[in-house]
mmCIF file of N, CA and C in Angstrom:
data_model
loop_
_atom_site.group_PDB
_atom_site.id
_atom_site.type_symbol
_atom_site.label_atom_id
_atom_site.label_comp_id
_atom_site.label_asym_id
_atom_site.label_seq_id
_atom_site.Cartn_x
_atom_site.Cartn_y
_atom_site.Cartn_z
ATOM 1 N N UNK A 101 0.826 -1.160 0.000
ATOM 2 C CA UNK A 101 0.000 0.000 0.000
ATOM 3 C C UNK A 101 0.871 1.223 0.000
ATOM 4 N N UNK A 102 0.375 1.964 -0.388
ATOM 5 C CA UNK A 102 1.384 3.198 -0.634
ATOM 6 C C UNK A 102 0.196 3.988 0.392
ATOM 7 N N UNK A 103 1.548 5.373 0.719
ATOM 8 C CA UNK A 103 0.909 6.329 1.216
ATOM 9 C C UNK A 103 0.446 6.683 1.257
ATOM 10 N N UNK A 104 -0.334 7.572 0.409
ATOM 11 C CA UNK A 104 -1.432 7.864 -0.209
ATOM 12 C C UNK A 104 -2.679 7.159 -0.207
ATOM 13 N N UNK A 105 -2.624 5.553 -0.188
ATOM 14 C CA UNK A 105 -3.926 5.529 0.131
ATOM 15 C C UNK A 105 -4.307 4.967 1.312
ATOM 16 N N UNK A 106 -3.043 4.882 2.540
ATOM 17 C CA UNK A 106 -3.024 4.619 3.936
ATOM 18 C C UNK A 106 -3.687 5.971 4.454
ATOM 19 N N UNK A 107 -3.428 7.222 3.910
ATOM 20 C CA UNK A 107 -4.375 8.201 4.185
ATOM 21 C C UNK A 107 -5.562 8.535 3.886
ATOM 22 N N UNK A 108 -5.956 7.927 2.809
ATOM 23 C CA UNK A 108 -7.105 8.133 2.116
ATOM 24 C C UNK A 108 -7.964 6.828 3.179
ATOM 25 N N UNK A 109 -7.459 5.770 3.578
ATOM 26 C CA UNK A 109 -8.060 4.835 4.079
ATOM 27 C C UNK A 109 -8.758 5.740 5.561
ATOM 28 N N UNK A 110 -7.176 5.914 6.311
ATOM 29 C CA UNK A 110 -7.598 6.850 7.365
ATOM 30 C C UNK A 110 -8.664 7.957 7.590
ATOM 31 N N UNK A 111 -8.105 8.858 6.487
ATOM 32 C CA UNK A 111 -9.607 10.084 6.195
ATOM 33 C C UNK A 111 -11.022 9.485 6.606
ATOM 34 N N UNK A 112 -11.146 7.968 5.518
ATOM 35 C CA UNK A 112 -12.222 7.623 5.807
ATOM 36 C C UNK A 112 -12.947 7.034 6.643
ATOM 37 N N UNK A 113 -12.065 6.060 7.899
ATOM 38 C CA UNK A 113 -12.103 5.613 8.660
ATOM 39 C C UNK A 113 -12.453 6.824 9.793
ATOM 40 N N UNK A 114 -12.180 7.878 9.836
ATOM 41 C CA UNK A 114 -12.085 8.966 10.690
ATOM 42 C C UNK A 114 -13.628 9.971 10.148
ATOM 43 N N UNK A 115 -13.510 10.055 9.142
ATOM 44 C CA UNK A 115 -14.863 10.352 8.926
ATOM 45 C C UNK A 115 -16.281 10.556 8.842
ATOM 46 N N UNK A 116 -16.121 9.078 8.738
ATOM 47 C CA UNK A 116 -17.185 8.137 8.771
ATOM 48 C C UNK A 116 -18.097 8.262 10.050
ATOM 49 N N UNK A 117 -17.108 8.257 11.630
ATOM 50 C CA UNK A 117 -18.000 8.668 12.379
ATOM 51 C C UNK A 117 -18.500 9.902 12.864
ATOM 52 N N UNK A 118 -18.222 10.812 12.144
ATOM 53 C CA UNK A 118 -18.078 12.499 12.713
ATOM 54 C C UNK A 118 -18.681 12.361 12.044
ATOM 55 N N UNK A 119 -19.410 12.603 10.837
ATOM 56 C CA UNK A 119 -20.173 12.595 9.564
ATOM 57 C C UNK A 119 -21.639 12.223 10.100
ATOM 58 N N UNK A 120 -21.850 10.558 11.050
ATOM 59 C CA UNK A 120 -22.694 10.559 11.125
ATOM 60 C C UNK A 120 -23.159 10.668 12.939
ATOM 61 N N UNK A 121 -22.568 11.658 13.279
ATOM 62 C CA UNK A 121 -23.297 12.128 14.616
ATOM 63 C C UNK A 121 -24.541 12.701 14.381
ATOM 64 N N UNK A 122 -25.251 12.325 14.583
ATOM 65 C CA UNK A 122 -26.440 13.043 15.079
ATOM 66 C C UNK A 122 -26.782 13.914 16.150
ATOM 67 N N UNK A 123 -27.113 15.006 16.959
ATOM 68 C CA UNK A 123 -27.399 15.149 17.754
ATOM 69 C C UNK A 123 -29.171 15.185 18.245
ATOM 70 N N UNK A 124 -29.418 14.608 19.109
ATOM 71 C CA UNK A 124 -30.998 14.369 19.742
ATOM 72 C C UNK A 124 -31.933 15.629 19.661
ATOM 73 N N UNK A 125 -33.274 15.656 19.459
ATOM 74 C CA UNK A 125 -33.878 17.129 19.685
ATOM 75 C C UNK A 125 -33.966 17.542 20.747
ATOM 76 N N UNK A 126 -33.688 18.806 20.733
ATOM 77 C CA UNK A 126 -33.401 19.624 22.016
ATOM 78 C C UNK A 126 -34.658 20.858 22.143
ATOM 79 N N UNK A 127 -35.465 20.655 23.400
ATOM 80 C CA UNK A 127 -36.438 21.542 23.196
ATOM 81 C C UNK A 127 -35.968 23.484 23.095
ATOM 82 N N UNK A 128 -34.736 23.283 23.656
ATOM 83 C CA UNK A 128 -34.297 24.879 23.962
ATOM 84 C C UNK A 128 -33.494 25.061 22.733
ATOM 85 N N UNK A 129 -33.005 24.342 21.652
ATOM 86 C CA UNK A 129 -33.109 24.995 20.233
ATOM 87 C C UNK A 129 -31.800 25.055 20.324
ATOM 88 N N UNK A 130 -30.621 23.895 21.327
ATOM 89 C CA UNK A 130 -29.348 24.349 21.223
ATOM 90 C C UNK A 130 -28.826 22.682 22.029
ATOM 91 N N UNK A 131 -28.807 21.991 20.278
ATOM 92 C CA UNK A 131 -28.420 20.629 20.929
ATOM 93 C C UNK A 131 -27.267 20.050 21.089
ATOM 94 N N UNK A 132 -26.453 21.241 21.419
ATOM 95 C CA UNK A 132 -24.925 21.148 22.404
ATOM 96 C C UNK A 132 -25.176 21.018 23.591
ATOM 97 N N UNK A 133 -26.666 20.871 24.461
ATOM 98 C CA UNK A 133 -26.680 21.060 25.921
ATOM 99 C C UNK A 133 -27.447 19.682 25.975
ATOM 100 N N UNK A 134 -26.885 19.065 26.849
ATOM 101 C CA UNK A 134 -27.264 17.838 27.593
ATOM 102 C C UNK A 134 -28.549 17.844 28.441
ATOM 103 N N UNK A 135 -29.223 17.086 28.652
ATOM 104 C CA UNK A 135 -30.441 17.158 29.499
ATOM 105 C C UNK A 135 -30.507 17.570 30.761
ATOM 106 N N UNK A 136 -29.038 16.954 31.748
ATOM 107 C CA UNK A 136 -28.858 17.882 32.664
ATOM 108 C C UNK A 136 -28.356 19.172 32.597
ATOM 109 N N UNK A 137 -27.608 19.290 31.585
ATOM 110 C CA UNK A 137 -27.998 21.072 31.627
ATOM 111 C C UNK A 137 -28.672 21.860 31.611
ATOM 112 N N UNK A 138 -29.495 21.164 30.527
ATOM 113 C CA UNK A 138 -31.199 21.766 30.459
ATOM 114 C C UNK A 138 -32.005 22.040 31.981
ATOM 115 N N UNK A 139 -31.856 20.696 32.795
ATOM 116 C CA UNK A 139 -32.638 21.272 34.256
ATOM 117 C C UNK A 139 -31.452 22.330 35.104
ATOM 118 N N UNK A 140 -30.240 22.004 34.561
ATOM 119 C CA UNK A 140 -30.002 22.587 35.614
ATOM 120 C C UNK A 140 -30.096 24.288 34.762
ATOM 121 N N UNK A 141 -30.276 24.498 34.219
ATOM 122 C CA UNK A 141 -30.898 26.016 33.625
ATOM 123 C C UNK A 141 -32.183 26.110 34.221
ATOM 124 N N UNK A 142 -32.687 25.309 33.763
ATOM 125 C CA UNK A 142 -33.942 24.995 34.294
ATOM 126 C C UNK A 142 -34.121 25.847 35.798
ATOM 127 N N UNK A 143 -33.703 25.026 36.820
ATOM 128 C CA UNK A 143 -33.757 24.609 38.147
ATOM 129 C C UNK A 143 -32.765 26.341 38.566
ATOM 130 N N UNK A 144 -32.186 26.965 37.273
ATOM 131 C CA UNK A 144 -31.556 28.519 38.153
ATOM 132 C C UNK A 144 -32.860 29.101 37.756
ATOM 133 N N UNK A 145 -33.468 29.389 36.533
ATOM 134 C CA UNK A 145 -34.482 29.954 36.133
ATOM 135 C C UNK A 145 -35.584 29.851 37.302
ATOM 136 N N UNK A 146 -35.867 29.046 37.466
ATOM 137 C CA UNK A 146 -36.777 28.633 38.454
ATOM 138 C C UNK A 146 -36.223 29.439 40.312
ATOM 139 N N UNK A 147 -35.266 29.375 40.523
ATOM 140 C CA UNK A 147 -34.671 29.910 42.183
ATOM 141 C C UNK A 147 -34.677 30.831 41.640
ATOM 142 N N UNK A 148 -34.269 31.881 40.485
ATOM 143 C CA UNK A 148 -34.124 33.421 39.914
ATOM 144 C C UNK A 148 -35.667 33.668 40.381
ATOM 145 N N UNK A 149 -36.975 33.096 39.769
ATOM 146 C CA UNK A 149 -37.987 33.481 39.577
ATOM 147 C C UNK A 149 -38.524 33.790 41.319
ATOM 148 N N UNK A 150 -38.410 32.586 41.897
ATOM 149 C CA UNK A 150 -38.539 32.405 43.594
ATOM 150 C C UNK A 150 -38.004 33.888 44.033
ATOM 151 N N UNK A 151 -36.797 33.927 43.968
ATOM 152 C CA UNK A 151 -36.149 34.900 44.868
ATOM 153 C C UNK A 151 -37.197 36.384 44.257
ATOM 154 N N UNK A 152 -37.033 36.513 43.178
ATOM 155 C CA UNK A 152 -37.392 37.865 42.908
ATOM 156 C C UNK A 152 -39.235 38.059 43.617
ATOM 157 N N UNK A 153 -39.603 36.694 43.530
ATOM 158 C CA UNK A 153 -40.607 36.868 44.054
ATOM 159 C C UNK A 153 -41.287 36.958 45.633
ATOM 160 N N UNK A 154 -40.049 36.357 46.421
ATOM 161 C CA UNK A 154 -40.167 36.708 47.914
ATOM 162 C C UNK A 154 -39.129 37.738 48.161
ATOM 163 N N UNK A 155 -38.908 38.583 46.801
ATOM 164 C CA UNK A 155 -38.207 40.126 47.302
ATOM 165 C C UNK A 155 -39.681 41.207 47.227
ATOM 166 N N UNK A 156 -40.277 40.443 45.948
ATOM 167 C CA UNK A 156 -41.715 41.238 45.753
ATOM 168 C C UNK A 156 -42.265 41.116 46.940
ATOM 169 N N UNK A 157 -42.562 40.151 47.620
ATOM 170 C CA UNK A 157 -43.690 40.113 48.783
ATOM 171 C C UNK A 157 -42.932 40.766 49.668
ATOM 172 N N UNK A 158 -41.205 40.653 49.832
ATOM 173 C CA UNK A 158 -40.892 41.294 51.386
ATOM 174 C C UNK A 158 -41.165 42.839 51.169
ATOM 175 N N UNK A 159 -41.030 43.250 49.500
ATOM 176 C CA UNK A 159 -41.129 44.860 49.657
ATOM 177 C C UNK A 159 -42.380 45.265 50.063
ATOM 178 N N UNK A 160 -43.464 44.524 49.600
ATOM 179 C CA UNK A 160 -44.983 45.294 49.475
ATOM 180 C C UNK A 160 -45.692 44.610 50.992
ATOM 181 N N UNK A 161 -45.037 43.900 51.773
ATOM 182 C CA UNK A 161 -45.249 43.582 53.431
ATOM 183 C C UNK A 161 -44.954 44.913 53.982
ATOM 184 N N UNK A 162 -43.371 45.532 53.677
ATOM 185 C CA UNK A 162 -43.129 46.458 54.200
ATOM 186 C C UNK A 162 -43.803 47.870 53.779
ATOM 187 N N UNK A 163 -43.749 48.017 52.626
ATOM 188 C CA UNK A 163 -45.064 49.158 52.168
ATOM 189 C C UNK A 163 -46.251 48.991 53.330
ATOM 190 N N UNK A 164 -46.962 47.350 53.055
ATOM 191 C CA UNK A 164 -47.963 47.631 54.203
ATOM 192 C C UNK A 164 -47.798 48.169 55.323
ATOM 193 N N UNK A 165 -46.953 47.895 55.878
ATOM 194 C CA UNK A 165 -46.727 48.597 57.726
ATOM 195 C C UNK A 165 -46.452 49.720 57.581
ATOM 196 N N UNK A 166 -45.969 50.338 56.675
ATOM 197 C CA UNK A 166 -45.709 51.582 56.335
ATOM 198 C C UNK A 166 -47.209 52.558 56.434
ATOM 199 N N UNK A 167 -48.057 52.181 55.677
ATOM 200 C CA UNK A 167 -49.266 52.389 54.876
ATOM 201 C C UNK A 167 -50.122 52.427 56.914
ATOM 202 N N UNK A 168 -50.447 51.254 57.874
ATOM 203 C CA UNK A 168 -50.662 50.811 58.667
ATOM 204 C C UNK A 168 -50.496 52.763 59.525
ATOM 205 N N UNK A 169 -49.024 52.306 59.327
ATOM 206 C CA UNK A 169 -48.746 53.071 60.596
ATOM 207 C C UNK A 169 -48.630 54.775 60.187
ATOM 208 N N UNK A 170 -48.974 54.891 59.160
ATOM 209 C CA UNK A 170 -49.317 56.355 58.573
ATOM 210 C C UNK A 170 -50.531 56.814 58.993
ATOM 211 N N UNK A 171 -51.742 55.218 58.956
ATOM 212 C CA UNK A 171 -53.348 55.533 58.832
ATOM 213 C C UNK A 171 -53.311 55.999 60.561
ATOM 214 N N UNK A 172 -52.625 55.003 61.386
ATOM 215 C CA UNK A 172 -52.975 55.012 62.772
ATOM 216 C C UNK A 172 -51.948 56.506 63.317
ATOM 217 N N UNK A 173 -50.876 56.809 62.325
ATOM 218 C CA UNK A 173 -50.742 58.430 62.880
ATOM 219 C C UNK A 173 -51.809 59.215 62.811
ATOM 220 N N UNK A 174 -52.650 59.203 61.520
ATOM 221 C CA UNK A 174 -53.649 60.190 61.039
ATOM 222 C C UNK A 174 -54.960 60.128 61.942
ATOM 223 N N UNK A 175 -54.976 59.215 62.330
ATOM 224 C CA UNK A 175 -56.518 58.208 63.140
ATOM 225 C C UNK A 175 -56.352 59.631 64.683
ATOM 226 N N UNK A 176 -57.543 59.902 64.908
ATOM 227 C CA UNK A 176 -58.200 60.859 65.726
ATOM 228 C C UNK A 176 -58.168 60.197 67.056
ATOM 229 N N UNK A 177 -57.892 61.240 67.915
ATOM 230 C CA UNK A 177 -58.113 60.274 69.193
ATOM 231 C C UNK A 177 -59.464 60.263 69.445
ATOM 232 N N UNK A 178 -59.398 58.746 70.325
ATOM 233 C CA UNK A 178 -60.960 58.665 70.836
ATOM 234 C C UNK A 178 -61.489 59.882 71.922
ATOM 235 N N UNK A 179 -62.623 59.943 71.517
ATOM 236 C CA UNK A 179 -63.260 60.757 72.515
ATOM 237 C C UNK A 179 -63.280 60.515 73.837
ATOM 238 N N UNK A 180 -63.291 61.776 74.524
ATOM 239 C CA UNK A 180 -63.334 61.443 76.506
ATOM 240 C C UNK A 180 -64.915 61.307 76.511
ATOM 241 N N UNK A 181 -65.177 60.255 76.487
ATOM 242 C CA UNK A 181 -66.227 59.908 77.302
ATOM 243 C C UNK A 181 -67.066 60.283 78.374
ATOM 244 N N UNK A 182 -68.265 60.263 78.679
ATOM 245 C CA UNK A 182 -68.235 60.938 80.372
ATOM 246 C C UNK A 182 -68.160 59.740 80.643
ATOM 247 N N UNK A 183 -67.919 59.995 82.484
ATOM 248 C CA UNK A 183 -67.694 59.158 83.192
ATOM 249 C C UNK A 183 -69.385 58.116 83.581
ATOM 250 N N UNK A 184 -68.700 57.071 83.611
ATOM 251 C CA UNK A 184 -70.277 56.469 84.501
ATOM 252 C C UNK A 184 -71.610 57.514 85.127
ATOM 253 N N UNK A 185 -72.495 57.527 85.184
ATOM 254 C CA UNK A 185 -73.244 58.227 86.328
ATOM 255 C C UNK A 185 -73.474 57.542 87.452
ATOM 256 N N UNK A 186 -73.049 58.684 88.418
ATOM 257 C CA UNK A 186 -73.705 57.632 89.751
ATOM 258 C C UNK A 186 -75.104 58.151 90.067
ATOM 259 N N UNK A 187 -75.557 57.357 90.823
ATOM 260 C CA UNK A 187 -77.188 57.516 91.357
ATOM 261 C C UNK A 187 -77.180 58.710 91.864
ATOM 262 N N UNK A 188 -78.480 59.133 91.504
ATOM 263 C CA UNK A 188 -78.514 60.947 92.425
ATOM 264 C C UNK A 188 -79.189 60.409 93.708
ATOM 265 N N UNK A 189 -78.972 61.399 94.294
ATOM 266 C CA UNK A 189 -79.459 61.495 96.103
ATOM 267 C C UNK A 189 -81.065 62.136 96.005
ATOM 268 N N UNK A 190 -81.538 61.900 97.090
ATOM 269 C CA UNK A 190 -82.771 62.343 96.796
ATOM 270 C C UNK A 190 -82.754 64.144 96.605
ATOM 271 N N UNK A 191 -81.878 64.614 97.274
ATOM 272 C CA UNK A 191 -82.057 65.841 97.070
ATOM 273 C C UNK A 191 -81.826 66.382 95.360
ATOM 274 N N UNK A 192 -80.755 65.843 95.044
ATOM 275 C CA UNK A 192 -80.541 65.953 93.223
ATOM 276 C C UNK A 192 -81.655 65.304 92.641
ATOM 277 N N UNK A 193 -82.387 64.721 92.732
ATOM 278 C CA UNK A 193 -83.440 64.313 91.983
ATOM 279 C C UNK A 193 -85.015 64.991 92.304
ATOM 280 N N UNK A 194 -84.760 65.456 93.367
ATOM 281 C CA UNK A 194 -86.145 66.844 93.341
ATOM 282 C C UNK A 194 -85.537 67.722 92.763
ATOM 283 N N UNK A 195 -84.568 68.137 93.043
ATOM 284 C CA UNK A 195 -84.207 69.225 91.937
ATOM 285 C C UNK A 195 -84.406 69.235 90.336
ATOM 286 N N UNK A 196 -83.493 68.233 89.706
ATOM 287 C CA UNK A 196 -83.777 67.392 88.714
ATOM 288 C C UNK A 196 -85.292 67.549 88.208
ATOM 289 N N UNK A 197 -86.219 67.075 88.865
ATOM 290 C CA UNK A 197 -87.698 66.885 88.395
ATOM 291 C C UNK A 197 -88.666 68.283 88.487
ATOM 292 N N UNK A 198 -87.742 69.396 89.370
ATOM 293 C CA UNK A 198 -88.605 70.566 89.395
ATOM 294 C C UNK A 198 -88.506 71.190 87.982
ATOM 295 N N UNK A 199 -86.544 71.116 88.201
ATOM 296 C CA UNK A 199 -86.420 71.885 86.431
ATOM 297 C C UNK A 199 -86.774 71.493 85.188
ATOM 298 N N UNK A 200 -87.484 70.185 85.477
ATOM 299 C CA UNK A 200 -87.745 69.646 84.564
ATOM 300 C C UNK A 200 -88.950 69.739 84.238
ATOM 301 N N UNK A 201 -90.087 69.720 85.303
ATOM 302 C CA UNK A 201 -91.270 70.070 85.283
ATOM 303 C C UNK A 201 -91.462 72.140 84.920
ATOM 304 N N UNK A 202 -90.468 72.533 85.179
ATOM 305 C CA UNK A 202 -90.078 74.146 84.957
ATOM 306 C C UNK A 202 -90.228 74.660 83.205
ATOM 307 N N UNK A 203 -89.034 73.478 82.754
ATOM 308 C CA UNK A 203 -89.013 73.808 81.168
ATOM 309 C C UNK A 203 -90.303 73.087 80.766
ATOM 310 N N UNK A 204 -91.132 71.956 81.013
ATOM 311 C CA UNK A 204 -92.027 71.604 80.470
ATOM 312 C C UNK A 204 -93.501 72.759 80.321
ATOM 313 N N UNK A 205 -93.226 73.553 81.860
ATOM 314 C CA UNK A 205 -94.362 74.272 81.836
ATOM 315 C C UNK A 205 -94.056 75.470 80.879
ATOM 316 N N UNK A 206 -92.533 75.938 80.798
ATOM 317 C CA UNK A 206 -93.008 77.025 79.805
ATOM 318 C C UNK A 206 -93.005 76.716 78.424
ATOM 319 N N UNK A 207 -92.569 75.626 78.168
ATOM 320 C CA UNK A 207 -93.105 75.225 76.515
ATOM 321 C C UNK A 207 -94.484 75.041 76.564
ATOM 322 N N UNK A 208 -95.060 74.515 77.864
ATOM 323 C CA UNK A 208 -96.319 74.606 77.477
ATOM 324 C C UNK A 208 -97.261 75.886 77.518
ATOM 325 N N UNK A 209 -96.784 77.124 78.153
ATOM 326 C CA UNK A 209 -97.068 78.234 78.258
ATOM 327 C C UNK A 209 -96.800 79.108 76.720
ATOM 328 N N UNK A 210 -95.947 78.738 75.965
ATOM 329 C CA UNK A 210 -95.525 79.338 74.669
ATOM 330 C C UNK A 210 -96.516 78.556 73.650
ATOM 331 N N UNK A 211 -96.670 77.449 73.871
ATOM 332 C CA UNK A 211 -97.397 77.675 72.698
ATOM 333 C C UNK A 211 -98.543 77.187 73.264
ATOM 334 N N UNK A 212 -99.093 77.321 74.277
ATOM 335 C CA UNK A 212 -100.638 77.861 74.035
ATOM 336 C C UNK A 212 -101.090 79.090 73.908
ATOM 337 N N UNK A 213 -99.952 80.487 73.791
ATOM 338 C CA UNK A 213 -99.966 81.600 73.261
ATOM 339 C C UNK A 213 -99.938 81.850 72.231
ATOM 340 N N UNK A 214 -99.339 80.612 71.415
ATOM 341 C CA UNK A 214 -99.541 80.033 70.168
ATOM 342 C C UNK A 214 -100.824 79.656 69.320
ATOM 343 N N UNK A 215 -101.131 78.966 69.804
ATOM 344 C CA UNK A 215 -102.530 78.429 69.822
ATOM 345 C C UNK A 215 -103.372 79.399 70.108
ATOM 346 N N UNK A 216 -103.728 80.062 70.844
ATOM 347 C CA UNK A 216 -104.786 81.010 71.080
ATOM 348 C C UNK A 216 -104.320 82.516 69.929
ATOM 349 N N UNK A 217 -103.268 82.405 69.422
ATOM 350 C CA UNK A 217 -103.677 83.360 68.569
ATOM 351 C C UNK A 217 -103.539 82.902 67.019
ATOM 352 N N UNK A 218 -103.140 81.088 66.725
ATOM 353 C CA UNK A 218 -104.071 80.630 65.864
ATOM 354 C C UNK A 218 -105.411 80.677 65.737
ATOM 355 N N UNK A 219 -106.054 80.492 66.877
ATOM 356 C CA UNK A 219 -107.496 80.388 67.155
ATOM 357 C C UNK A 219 -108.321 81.579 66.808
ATOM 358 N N UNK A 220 -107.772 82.702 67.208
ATOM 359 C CA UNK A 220 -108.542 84.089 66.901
ATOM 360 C C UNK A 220 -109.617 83.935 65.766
ATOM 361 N N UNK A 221 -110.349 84.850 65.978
ATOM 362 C CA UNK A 221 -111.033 85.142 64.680
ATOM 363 C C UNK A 221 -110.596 86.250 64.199
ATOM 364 N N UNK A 222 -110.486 86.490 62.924
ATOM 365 C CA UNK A 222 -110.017 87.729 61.899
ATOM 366 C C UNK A 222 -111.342 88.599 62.281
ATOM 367 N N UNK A 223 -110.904 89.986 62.424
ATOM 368 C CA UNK A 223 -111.531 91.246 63.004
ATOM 369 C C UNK A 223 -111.325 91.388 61.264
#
């Protein structure tokens, strides 16, 4: 055999299998990456998505307390109340019932001055 076709043999021997590699379908459109690469892209994509999303909730938790403690600065104080009543004594409660019987009589004194000069007859 001559040289020439100890290389030509070789070429083809060497060829032959590079020629017919195939590579498998690859759903991400790049079938240099192995299946575990694929998850493990996968599996960062996925902790990327997580994190950004319990950064979202820790910011808008803290907005809330924020929001919280703005409303309860603005919030009015409660009113003073009166106190309980205690029982009146008999003397505060005749009193009580005179002035009370007092304003009743002159509302009723006003307008039956009322009344009686509805009542009139036109002169």
């Amino acid at each position: 055999m001559t040289r020439s076709s100890i290389l030509a043999v070789a070429l083809i021997a060497l060829a032959g299998p590079v020629s017919a590699q195939v590579y498998p379908y690859s759903p991400t459109g790049r079938p240099d990456l192995t299946t575990g690469d694929v998850h493990r892209y996968e599996m960062d994509r996925l902790r990327n998505q997580s994190d950004r999303s319990q950064a979202l909730a820790q910011s808008q938790t803290a907005q809330t307390r924020a929001t919280i403690q703005s409303l309860q600065a603005r919030r009015q104080p409660p009113l003073d109340l009166p106190e309980a009543r205690r029982p009146l004594t008999l003397e505060e409660a005749r009193q009580a019932r005179q002035a009370s019987e007092a304003r009743s009589g002159a509302v009723v004194r006003s307008t039956t001055q009322i009344d009686t000069w509805l009542d009139r007859r036109p002169q």
